[in-house]
Every structure is written in C-alpha cells, then in structure tokens.
CSV table of C-alpha atoms in Angstrom, one decimal:
chain,number,residue,atom,x,y,z
A,15,MET,CA,96.5,79.4,208.7
A,16,ARG,CA,96.1,79.8,212.6
A,17,LEU,CA,98.0,78.5,215.0
A,18,THR,CA,97.2,76.3,217.9
A,19,ILE,CA,98.3,73.9,220.4
A,20,GLN,CA,97.5,70.3,221.1
A,21,LEU,CA,96.7,70.0,224.8
A,22,TYR,CA,98.5,66.6,225.0
A,23,THR,CA,101.5,69.0,225.3
A,24,VAL,CA,100.4,70.5,228.5
A,25,ARG,CA,98.1,67.3,229.9
A,26,ASP,CA,100.2,67.5,233.0
A,27,LEU,CA,99.9,71.2,234.0
A,28,LEU,CA,96.0,70.7,232.8
A,29,ALA,CA,95.3,68.0,235.3
A,30,GLU,CA,96.8,70.2,238.0
A,31,ASP,CA,95.2,73.6,236.9
A,32,ALA,CA,93.2,73.9,233.8
A,33,PRO,CA,92.0,77.4,234.1
A,34,GLY,CA,95.7,78.6,234.9
A,35,THR,CA,97.2,76.5,232.1
A,36,PHE,CA,94.6,77.9,229.5
A,37,ARG,CA,95.5,81.7,230.9
A,38,LYS,CA,99.1,80.9,230.5
A,39,LEU,CA,98.5,79.6,226.7
A,40,LYS,CA,96.5,82.9,226.0
A,41,ALA,CA,99.0,85.1,227.6
A,42,ALA,CA,101.7,83.3,225.3
A,43,GLY,CA,99.7,84.6,222.3
A,44,LEU,CA,97.4,81.7,221.3
A,45,ASP,CA,93.7,82.1,220.4
A,46,PHE,CA,93.2,78.2,219.5
A,47,VAL,CA,93.6,74.9,221.3
A,48,GLU,CA,93.2,71.5,220.2
A,49,GLY,CA,91.9,69.2,222.4
A,50,GLY,CA,90.1,66.0,223.3
A,51,GLY,CA,88.6,64.3,226.4
A,52,SER,CA,87.2,66.8,228.8
A,53,TYR,CA,89.5,70.1,228.8
A,54,GLY,CA,89.8,69.9,232.4
A,55,ALA,CA,86.2,70.6,232.9
A,56,ALA,CA,83.1,68.5,234.0
A,57,ASP,CA,81.5,68.7,230.7
A,58,ALA,CA,81.5,70.5,227.2
A,59,LYS,CA,79.2,73.0,228.5
A,60,GLU,CA,81.7,73.7,231.6
A,61,ALA,CA,84.6,73.8,229.2
A,62,ARG,CA,83.3,76.1,226.6
A,63,LYS,CA,82.4,78.8,229.3
A,64,MET,CA,86.0,78.3,230.8
A,65,LEU,CA,87.5,78.9,227.5
A,66,ASP,CA,85.2,81.7,226.5
A,67,ASP,CA,85.7,83.5,229.6
A,68,ILE,CA,89.7,83.4,229.2
A,69,GLY,CA,89.3,84.2,225.1
A,70,LEU,CA,90.4,80.8,223.7
A,71,SER,CA,88.5,78.9,220.8
A,72,VAL,CA,88.7,75.2,220.0
A,73,SER,CA,90.2,74.4,216.6
A,74,GLY,CA,89.5,70.5,216.6
A,75,SER,CA,88.9,67.7,218.9
A,76,HIS,CA,90.7,64.3,219.0
A,77,VAL,CA,87.9,61.4,219.6
A,78,GLY,CA,88.6,57.8,219.3
A,79,VAL,CA,87.3,56.0,216.8
A,80,ASP,CA,85.4,53.4,218.9
A,81,ARG,CA,83.5,56.3,220.0
A,82,LEU,CA,82.6,57.7,216.8
A,83,GLU,CA,81.4,54.6,216.0
A,84,ASN,CA,79.1,53.9,219.0
A,85,ASP,CA,78.4,57.1,220.5
A,86,LEU,CA,78.6,59.5,217.4
A,87,GLN,CA,75.5,61.7,218.3
A,88,ALA,CA,77.2,62.7,221.8
A,89,VAL,CA,80.3,63.6,219.7
A,90,ILE,CA,78.3,65.8,217.8
A,91,ASP,CA,76.2,67.4,220.5
A,92,GLU,CA,79.8,68.0,222.5
A,93,MET,CA,81.2,69.4,219.4
A,94,HIS,CA,78.6,71.8,218.8
A,95,GLU,CA,78.7,73.1,222.6
A,96,LEU,CA,82.3,73.9,222.1
A,97,ASP,CA,81.9,75.3,218.6
A,98,CYS,CA,84.4,72.9,217.4
A,99,PRO,CA,84.8,72.2,213.5
A,100,PHE,CA,86.9,69.6,213.2
A,101,VAL,CA,86.4,65.8,214.8
A,102,ILE,CA,89.9,64.0,214.6
A,103,VAL,CA,90.5,60.2,214.9
A,104,PRO,CA,94.0,60.6,216.6
A,105,TRP,CA,95.5,56.9,216.6
A,106,ILE,CA,94.0,53.4,215.9
A,107,GLY,CA,95.4,49.9,216.9
A,108,ALA,CA,96.6,47.5,214.2
A,109,ASP,CA,93.5,45.8,214.6
A,110,ARG,CA,91.6,48.4,212.9
A,111,TYR,CA,93.7,48.3,209.5
A,112,ALA,CA,94.4,44.4,209.4
A,113,ASN,CA,92.4,44.3,206.5
A,114,GLY,CA,94.3,47.1,204.7
A,115,TRP,CA,94.3,50.9,204.8
A,116,ARG,CA,91.5,50.9,202.1
A,117,ALA,CA,89.1,49.0,204.1
A,118,PHE,CA,89.9,51.4,207.2
A,119,GLY,CA,89.2,54.4,205.1
A,120,GLU,CA,85.7,53.0,203.6
A,121,SER,CA,84.8,52.3,207.4
A,122,LEU,CA,85.5,56.0,208.3
A,123,GLU,CA,83.4,57.5,205.4
A,124,PRO,CA,79.7,56.9,206.9
A,125,ILE,CA,81.0,58.6,209.9
A,126,GLY,CA,82.5,61.4,207.9
A,127,GLU,CA,79.1,61.9,206.0
A,128,LYS,CA,77.0,62.0,209.1
A,129,LEU,CA,79.5,64.4,210.5
A,130,ALA,CA,79.2,66.9,207.5
A,131,ALA,CA,75.4,66.8,207.6
A,132,ASN,CA,75.8,68.0,210.9
A,133,ARG,CA,78.3,70.7,209.8
A,134,LEU,CA,81.5,69.2,211.2
A,135,THR,CA,84.7,67.8,209.3
A,136,LEU,CA,86.2,64.2,209.8
A,137,CYS,CA,90.1,64.2,209.8
A,138,TYR,CA,92.4,61.3,210.2
A,139,HIS,CA,95.8,62.1,212.2
A,140,ASN,CA,98.6,60.1,211.1
A,141,HIS,CA,101.8,58.4,212.9
A,142,ASP,CA,104.4,56.5,211.1
A,143,PHE,CA,102.7,53.1,211.3
A,144,GLU,CA,100.8,54.0,208.0
A,145,TYR,CA,104.0,53.7,206.2
A,146,ALA,CA,105.2,50.3,207.5
A,147,ASN,CA,104.2,48.6,204.3
A,148,GLY,CA,104.0,51.1,201.4
A,149,ASN,CA,101.8,54.2,201.9
A,150,GLY,CA,98.7,53.2,204.0
A,151,LEU,CA,97.9,57.1,204.2
A,152,GLU,CA,97.5,57.5,200.2
A,153,GLU,CA,95.5,54.3,200.6
A,154,LEU,CA,93.1,55.3,203.0
A,155,PHE,CA,92.6,58.7,201.3
A,156,SER,CA,92.3,57.4,198.0
A,157,ALA,CA,89.5,55.0,199.1
A,158,THR,CA,87.5,57.9,200.6
A,159,ASP,CA,85.3,61.2,199.4
A,160,PRO,CA,87.3,64.2,200.3
A,161,ARG,CA,84.0,65.8,201.4
A,162,TYR,CA,83.8,63.1,204.5
A,163,VAL,CA,87.3,62.1,205.2
A,164,GLN,CA,90.2,64.6,205.4
A,165,ALA,CA,93.8,65.1,206.9
A,166,GLU,CA,95.4,66.5,209.9
A,167,LEU,CA,98.9,65.5,208.4
A,168,ASP,CA,101.6,65.1,211.5
A,169,VAL,CA,104.7,65.9,209.5
A,170,MET,CA,107.0,64.8,212.2
A,171,TRP,CA,105.4,61.2,212.0
A,172,VAL,CA,105.6,61.2,207.9
A,173,HIS,CA,109.5,61.9,208.2
A,174,LYS,CA,110.1,59.3,211.0
A,175,GLY,CA,108.2,56.9,208.7
A,176,GLY,CA,110.5,57.4,205.9
A,177,HIS,CA,108.8,59.7,204.1
A,178,ASP,CA,109.0,63.2,202.8
A,179,PRO,CA,106.6,66.0,204.7
A,180,VAL,CA,106.9,68.4,202.0
A,181,THR,CA,106.0,65.7,199.2
A,182,GLU,CA,102.8,64.2,201.5
A,183,ALA,CA,101.7,67.7,202.4
A,184,THR,CA,101.6,68.4,198.4
A,185,ARG,CA,100.1,65.0,197.7
A,186,PHE,CA,97.1,65.7,200.3
A,187,LYS,CA,96.8,69.4,199.7
A,188,ASP,CA,93.4,69.1,198.5
A,189,ARG,CA,92.1,67.6,201.8
A,190,LEU,CA,94.4,69.2,204.2
A,191,PRO,CA,92.6,71.8,206.7
A,192,LEU,CA,95.0,70.8,209.6
A,193,LEU,CA,98.5,70.3,209.9
A,194,HIS,CA,100.5,68.9,213.1
A,195,LEU,CA,103.8,71.3,213.3
A,196,LYS,CA,105.8,68.8,215.1
A,197,ASP,CA,109.6,68.3,215.0
A,198,TYR,CA,112.3,66.1,216.3
A,199,VAL,CA,116.1,64.9,215.8
A,200,PRO,CA,116.4,61.2,215.1
A,201,GLY,CA,118.5,59.5,217.8
A,202,ASN,CA,118.3,62.2,220.4
A,203,ASP,CA,117.1,61.5,223.9
A,204,PRO,CA,114.5,62.9,223.8
A,205,GLN,CA,113.9,62.8,220.1
A,206,TRP,CA,111.2,65.3,220.4
A,207,VAL,CA,112.2,69.6,220.0
A,208,PRO,CA,110.5,72.7,220.1
A,209,ALA,CA,109.1,73.3,216.1
A,210,GLY,CA,111.6,74.5,214.1
A,211,GLN,CA,114.5,72.9,216.0
A,212,GLY,CA,114.8,69.7,214.6
A,213,VAL,CA,115.0,68.0,211.0
A,214,VAL,CA,111.4,68.7,209.5
A,215,ASP,CA,111.2,71.3,206.8
A,216,LEU,CA,108.5,73.2,208.8
A,217,ALA,CA,108.9,76.4,206.7
A,218,GLN,CA,108.1,74.7,203.2
A,219,VAL,CA,105.3,72.8,204.9
A,220,ILE,CA,103.4,75.9,206.2
A,221,GLU,CA,103.9,77.6,202.9
A,222,ILE,CA,102.1,74.5,201.4
A,223,GLY,CA,99.5,74.9,204.0
A,224,LYS,CA,98.9,78.4,203.3
A,225,ALA,CA,98.4,77.7,199.3
A,226,ALA,CA,96.1,74.9,200.1
A,227,GLY,CA,93.8,76.8,202.8
A,228,THR,CA,94.8,74.8,205.8
A,229,LYS,CA,93.0,76.5,208.9
A,230,PHE,CA,95.2,75.5,211.6
A,231,GLY,CA,98.5,74.2,212.3
A,232,ALA,CA,99.0,72.7,215.7
A,233,VAL,CA,102.1,72.8,217.8
A,234,GLU,CA,102.8,69.7,220.1
C-alpha cells in the first residue's frame, strides 16, 4: 500500500500556489496525490506536465456523480491524460439515496462497467450518513458487481457513523483498493487530528488493507 494525500487537505495553499504546494508535498516524501477538479492547472494536460515535472503521480480523482452521468467520456479522457487509475464518487446528496442504497448502487454499476472497459476503476467514498438507518454501505456494495463498483473506505467517517472501521475494512476487503486514513477526537473542536492521534485504530486497518491488496492509503 502506497501513501497518498487527498488534496482537499491543502486546497487553500493550492489556490495560492499550486506548483509550490506540490513541490512541498514532494519534499515531504510523497510520490502520489489524490485530487479532483483542476489540480491548480488550466486542464488535465497542463496538470499532468506540472506533476510530472515535480515527480508526483495521481493515485485517484474525486469526480461528482452528476458529471459521471452526464459527461463520462470527458472524465475518461481526463483520467487517461492524468494517468489516474481510480475514479472516486466523493459525496452524494440525500436525493440520490432516497429510494434506498441498493437502487443507488445499481445506478452506479453501468458507469463502473464503462470505466472498467476503459481501464479505470470506479470507487465510492463514504461519509457517516450511509449508517443513519442500518448499513447503507453494505446494501450498496451487495447490490453491485465488485468488478464495477469498489470502495474507498473512509475509516474516520465509519467510526463517526457508529461502526467499527476494522470490521468494515474486513467486510469489504475484496473490494478495497483505496482507504482514507483519517482520524478524529469526538467532542474536540476541531475534531479532526493528524492520522494516528485520534480514536481510529489505523494500525489494524492498515494491516487489513495490506492483506487485502489495497493500492493506496490517503491521508486528509
């Protein structure tokens, strides 16, 4: 498992100076970034050149589900330009799962199938609302073919949703190419803390990920 960083973490710095921020990430020992949007560049081609010049690669990109539904070929072209293997649904509104998580999962599968045909993997990134009424994440994945819909399990949000990240990582180990290694302290302000300084058992999650063949663990 390789370490990457979700660029949302440094979004303000990227807005001020994208090349300088990427150089600092590289100097900190990172070889991969997980992004979304423009990567501080005019387009994917410019972003790829900037990252190549600095020595960074893209581990995955967050892409909204509306764009996947309405502009999929452009997404595919951008991912190929970036040499980005994973396309990640980062968040959805409540209207998307109003008819249940199974129905939402079924709506993702054709997108994942098209991406797979283009050498890309679709992943779903969870928050805590999937656990508001049972285990929506389990319903979503049980309704989909793992060849077409896989997981970017955010273990902090799993914990905040009242579930055990170790149990969930084990449950989804057969479709776990990506992990979000986030941490927090409930009740603190702010709750978010650097990975390893909060309540999430990241060490055990990482071991499960290694055994499952997880490709990237993203810090945020």
